[in-house]
Amino acid sequence: MPISFGNALVKNFLGKAPDWYKVAIIVFLVLNPILFFLVDPFLAGWVLVAEFIFTLAMALKCYPLQPGGLLAIEAIAIGMTSPEHVKHELVANIEVLLLLVFMVAGIYFMKQLLLFIFTKILLGIRSKVLLSVAFCFAAAFLSAFLDALTVIAVVISVAVGFYSIYHKVASGRGTAPDHDHTQDEHFTELTREDLENYRAFLRSLLMHAGVGTALGGVTTMVGEPQNLIIADQANWLFGEFILRMAPITLPVFILGIATCVLVEKFKVFGYGAQLPANVRAILEEFDNQQTEKRTNQDVAKLWAQGFIAVWLIVALALHLAAVGLIGLSVIILATTFTGITEEHALGKAFEEALPFTALLAVFFSIVAVIIDQGLFKPVIDSVLHIEDDGAQLALFYLANGVLSMVSDNVFVGTVYINEVKTALNEGIISREQFDMLAVAINTGTNLPSVATPNGQAAFLFLLTSTLAPLIRLSYGRMVLMALPYTIVLTLTGLAGIMFFLEPLSAAMYDLGWISDVVMEPSSPISGSGH
């Protein structure tokens, strides 16, 4: 019996999302104008932020672009922000958008080499603890010089390859492809148990790598976009930035790696899953088959991708061009030297990144609302007016951390560094206090923000990737798995700010490793982005 036109509209709205979810989004859309016009714009702004975070948390029920986009469109329509401000945020973040469009696609064309290397690592390191530390350390090291999104894109590409190998073999044994929850019953009991363990195994490696991007990204001025903004405002060069941050970043890195070891060893917070023996056998069989049938043409492709990988690392480390443009060069070189010339073959590479690029554009619309409605202003003003230097440092660190958990950490860092730069130019604070506040801002935006996927762009990219539903990696599960890291990184950073930063900075100054730089007053930097 055909359904009515009205029921068809309801069924089409947000597609296969649960009915309760559809009702929740409709309630949000009705509630927001009422709050904005009749109650309080400030309250309406915070409610909108909470609603957007809700759409992220429900990413496995419905991709956040559609419900989040509806909220953003309504916010612009009722005047919570303007199209011009949204455009300004997008222009300010053009490098991030280019990165997602081109770099992630470039990594797609490197997948043969990545799968070859990481298969050897995965099969060669049998200890799960050592393997987890290897993933965390490698992600940290690379993120100190490359972009965290690039690093996590590599790890996701590898994990997708591993999952596909196992699933292809499992499907070949008479089972159905596993693209949603309803198909699990097609697996035999043994295969289903292996599958769940394998998912848990991949989830843990991905989370270790994700946290690793934060551990490394905080250490250098090129690790995260806000680091570069802070270094520019403080007139710090590459080496001085590392030294300034070292009293915080060094103990954080050591205890971060120790946390990686402990959660794996004691199998807590969703960690500790081992690679199932059956899955290992499948991966070893696959590796042997690939080795046997690898032709000279295949070997030539691996060598070509290897040289392109070297170009990628050198170009990113030396900042020869915008990250997205380097990614475009990778696409051109990789496809040229591996024989990929058809348009439809090129198009597949862009399928993963473009939905997230659109989602990030929606996210910047929410950031524009945060700015226009002054949602962070009370917190910023209260912290800036703390007179005790030590307490001010600690509160700056915590305020940046809390705000970065719910918003764009680059926006938060930019706002705070501009405020303290203005205070320095007006003689309200000393150069010494400015330097320590800059350290507190940088570490605050980078470390506590691992608590939520929206706090770290790399985590958000992972949450909304095609891999997340396959391995059952939800928003709540990411928050839970990040919790031990959040506690350790946040408290270690806070202890460093309160007890180590001032004496160690003074010691480095006495040794001549760092120096006071007299700065000319400069205009604040605008813009935000991950």
mmCIF file of C-alpha atoms in Angstrom, residues 105-251:
data_model
loop_
_atom_site.group_PDB
_atom_site.id
_atom_site.type_symbol
_atom_site.label_atom_id
_atom_site.label_comp_id
_atom_site.label_asym_id
_atom_site.label_seq_id
_atom_site.Cartn_x
_atom_site.Cartn_y
_atom_site.Cartn_z
ATOM 1 C CA ALA A 105 43.037 12.551 -1.651
ATOM 2 C CA GLY A 106 46.819 12.510 -2.047
ATOM 3 C CA ILE A 107 47.122 10.008 0.811
ATOM 4 C CA TYR A 108 44.569 7.808 -1.011
ATOM 5 C CA PHE A 109 47.007 7.407 -3.905
ATOM 6 C CA MET A 110 49.770 6.396 -1.470
ATOM 7 C CA LYS A 111 47.758 3.568 0.077
ATOM 8 C CA GLN A 112 49.745 0.744 -1.574
ATOM 9 C CA LEU A 113 52.969 1.911 0.046
ATOM 10 C CA LEU A 114 51.277 2.654 3.387
ATOM 11 C CA LEU A 115 49.617 -0.758 3.514
ATOM 12 C CA PHE A 116 52.917 -2.438 2.615
ATOM 13 C CA ILE A 117 54.848 -0.631 5.388
ATOM 14 C CA PHE A 118 52.218 -0.892 8.119
ATOM 15 C CA THR A 119 51.462 -4.543 7.373
ATOM 16 C CA LYS A 120 55.128 -5.314 8.045
ATOM 17 C CA ILE A 121 54.952 -3.294 11.289
ATOM 18 C CA LEU A 122 51.698 -4.880 12.433
ATOM 19 C CA LEU A 123 52.894 -8.419 11.760
ATOM 20 C CA GLY A 124 56.437 -7.748 12.959
ATOM 21 C CA ILE A 125 55.548 -6.332 16.388
ATOM 22 C CA ARG A 126 53.601 -8.988 18.275
ATOM 23 C CA SER A 127 53.424 -7.112 21.588
ATOM 24 C CA LYS A 128 50.263 -4.972 21.659
ATOM 25 C CA VAL A 129 51.891 -2.592 24.151
ATOM 26 C CA LEU A 130 54.910 -2.014 21.908
ATOM 27 C CA LEU A 131 52.676 -1.685 18.857
ATOM 28 C CA SER A 132 50.504 0.912 20.630
ATOM 29 C CA VAL A 133 53.556 2.902 21.725
ATOM 30 C CA ALA A 134 54.905 2.719 18.168
ATOM 31 C CA PHE A 135 51.663 4.173 16.754
ATOM 32 C CA CYS A 136 51.465 6.869 19.441
ATOM 33 C CA PHE A 137 55.134 7.845 19.148
ATOM 34 C CA ALA A 138 55.128 7.858 15.340
ATOM 35 C CA ALA A 139 52.001 10.049 15.256
ATOM 36 C CA ALA A 140 53.555 12.422 17.806
ATOM 37 C CA PHE A 141 56.839 12.693 15.931
ATOM 38 C CA LEU A 142 55.166 13.285 12.574
ATOM 39 C CA SER A 143 52.656 15.779 14.006
ATOM 40 C CA ALA A 144 55.474 17.909 15.400
ATOM 41 C CA PHE A 145 56.522 18.684 11.823
ATOM 42 C CA LEU A 146 53.538 17.778 9.663
ATOM 43 C CA ASP A 147 49.833 18.527 10.003
ATOM 44 C CA ALA A 148 47.835 16.383 12.436
ATOM 45 C CA LEU A 149 45.044 15.913 9.884
ATOM 46 C CA THR A 150 47.558 14.556 7.383
ATOM 47 C CA VAL A 151 48.924 12.127 9.975
ATOM 48 C CA ILE A 152 45.478 10.873 11.032
ATOM 49 C CA ALA A 153 44.464 10.546 7.363
ATOM 50 C CA VAL A 154 47.428 8.203 6.887
ATOM 51 C CA VAL A 155 46.434 6.119 9.915
ATOM 52 C CA ILE A 156 42.781 5.945 8.794
ATOM 53 C CA SER A 157 43.860 4.871 5.308
ATOM 54 C CA VAL A 158 45.981 2.094 6.799
ATOM 55 C CA ALA A 159 43.202 0.937 9.146
ATOM 56 C CA VAL A 160 40.683 0.860 6.298
ATOM 57 C CA GLY A 161 43.138 -1.299 4.357
ATOM 58 C CA PHE A 162 43.547 -3.711 7.270
ATOM 59 C CA TYR A 163 39.794 -3.956 7.830
ATOM 60 C CA SER A 164 39.138 -4.506 4.128
ATOM 61 C CA ILE A 165 41.667 -7.349 3.916
ATOM 62 C CA TYR A 166 40.008 -9.241 6.746
ATOM 63 C CA HIS A 167 36.495 -8.522 5.570
ATOM 64 C CA LYS A 168 37.228 -9.549 1.997
ATOM 65 C CA VAL A 169 38.443 -12.935 3.195
ATOM 66 C CA ALA A 170 35.550 -13.321 5.670
ATOM 67 C CA SER A 171 33.038 -12.447 2.953
ATOM 68 C CA GLY A 172 34.687 -14.972 0.647
ATOM 69 C CA ARG A 173 33.882 -17.686 3.180
ATOM 70 C CA GLY A 174 30.174 -17.251 2.566
ATOM 71 C CA THR A 175 29.462 -14.280 4.795
ATOM 72 C CA ALA A 176 27.838 -10.982 3.954
ATOM 73 C CA PRO A 177 29.633 -7.635 3.771
ATOM 74 C CA ASP A 178 29.518 -5.834 7.078
ATOM 75 C CA HIS A 179 28.403 -2.304 6.358
ATOM 76 C CA ASP A 180 25.888 -1.897 9.155
ATOM 77 C CA HIS A 181 24.782 -3.396 12.444
ATOM 78 C CA THR A 182 22.026 -5.519 10.906
ATOM 79 C CA GLN A 183 24.432 -7.767 9.031
ATOM 80 C CA ASP A 184 26.416 -9.084 11.994
ATOM 81 C CA GLU A 185 24.209 -12.160 12.164
ATOM 82 C CA HIS A 186 25.645 -13.362 8.860
ATOM 83 C CA PHE A 187 28.925 -14.150 10.589
ATOM 84 C CA THR A 188 29.500 -17.431 12.336
ATOM 85 C CA GLU A 189 30.028 -17.272 16.106
ATOM 86 C CA LEU A 190 33.784 -17.647 15.717
ATOM 87 C CA THR A 191 33.999 -15.055 12.959
ATOM 88 C CA ARG A 192 31.779 -12.589 14.815
ATOM 89 C CA GLU A 193 33.938 -12.872 17.938
ATOM 90 C CA ASP A 194 37.052 -12.335 15.838
ATOM 91 C CA LEU A 195 35.412 -9.356 14.177
ATOM 92 C CA GLU A 196 34.507 -7.669 17.482
ATOM 93 C CA ASN A 197 38.024 -8.222 18.832
ATOM 94 C CA TYR A 198 39.514 -6.919 15.606
ATOM 95 C CA ARG A 199 37.346 -3.808 15.797
ATOM 96 C CA ALA A 200 38.479 -3.194 19.365
ATOM 97 C CA PHE A 201 42.102 -3.741 18.291
ATOM 98 C CA LEU A 202 41.833 -1.164 15.482
ATOM 99 C CA ARG A 203 39.932 1.308 17.689
ATOM 100 C CA SER A 204 42.696 1.300 20.267
ATOM 101 C CA LEU A 205 45.452 1.845 17.692
ATOM 102 C CA LEU A 206 43.532 4.724 16.112
ATOM 103 C CA MET A 207 42.942 6.418 19.469
ATOM 104 C CA HIS A 208 46.608 6.051 20.449
ATOM 105 C CA ALA A 209 47.578 7.634 17.138
ATOM 106 C CA GLY A 210 44.996 10.396 17.579
ATOM 107 C CA VAL A 211 46.326 11.306 21.017
ATOM 108 C CA GLY A 212 49.844 11.105 19.595
ATOM 109 C CA THR A 213 48.993 13.905 17.158
ATOM 110 C CA ALA A 214 48.158 16.107 20.181
ATOM 111 C CA LEU A 215 51.327 15.114 22.066
ATOM 112 C CA GLY A 216 53.496 16.061 19.105
ATOM 113 C CA GLY A 217 51.425 18.948 17.791
ATOM 114 C CA VAL A 218 51.842 21.016 20.958
ATOM 115 C CA THR A 219 55.650 20.937 20.897
ATOM 116 C CA THR A 220 56.548 23.009 17.829
ATOM 117 C CA MET A 221 55.316 26.203 16.201
ATOM 118 C CA VAL A 222 54.246 24.256 13.094
ATOM 119 C CA GLY A 223 52.460 21.434 14.924
ATOM 120 C CA GLU A 224 49.056 23.166 15.023
ATOM 121 C CA PRO A 225 47.747 26.350 13.347
ATOM 122 C CA GLN A 226 47.291 28.217 16.642
ATOM 123 C CA ASN A 227 50.917 27.505 17.548
ATOM 124 C CA LEU A 228 52.020 29.488 14.507
ATOM 125 C CA ILE A 229 49.750 32.398 15.431
ATOM 126 C CA ILE A 230 51.055 32.445 19.019
ATOM 127 C CA ALA A 231 54.695 32.226 17.877
ATOM 128 C CA ASP A 232 54.137 35.084 15.444
ATOM 129 C CA GLN A 233 52.593 37.327 18.107
ATOM 130 C CA ALA A 234 55.423 36.505 20.512
ATOM 131 C CA ASN A 235 58.202 36.816 17.890
ATOM 132 C CA TRP A 236 59.499 33.334 18.706
ATOM 133 C CA LEU A 237 61.486 31.338 16.175
ATOM 134 C CA PHE A 238 61.310 27.564 15.770
ATOM 135 C CA GLY A 239 63.946 26.608 18.347
ATOM 136 C CA GLU A 240 62.830 29.120 20.956
ATOM 137 C CA PHE A 241 59.233 27.955 20.677
ATOM 138 C CA ILE A 242 60.306 24.361 21.465
ATOM 139 C CA LEU A 243 62.330 25.549 24.488
ATOM 140 C CA ARG A 244 59.551 27.795 25.779
ATOM 141 C CA MET A 245 57.083 24.897 25.692
ATOM 142 C CA ALA A 246 59.508 22.237 26.959
ATOM 143 C CA PRO A 247 58.755 22.663 30.719
ATOM 144 C CA ILE A 248 55.201 21.557 29.886
ATOM 145 C CA THR A 249 55.475 19.434 26.747
ATOM 146 C CA LEU A 250 58.349 17.192 27.857
ATOM 147 C CA PRO A 251 56.702 15.803 31.025
#
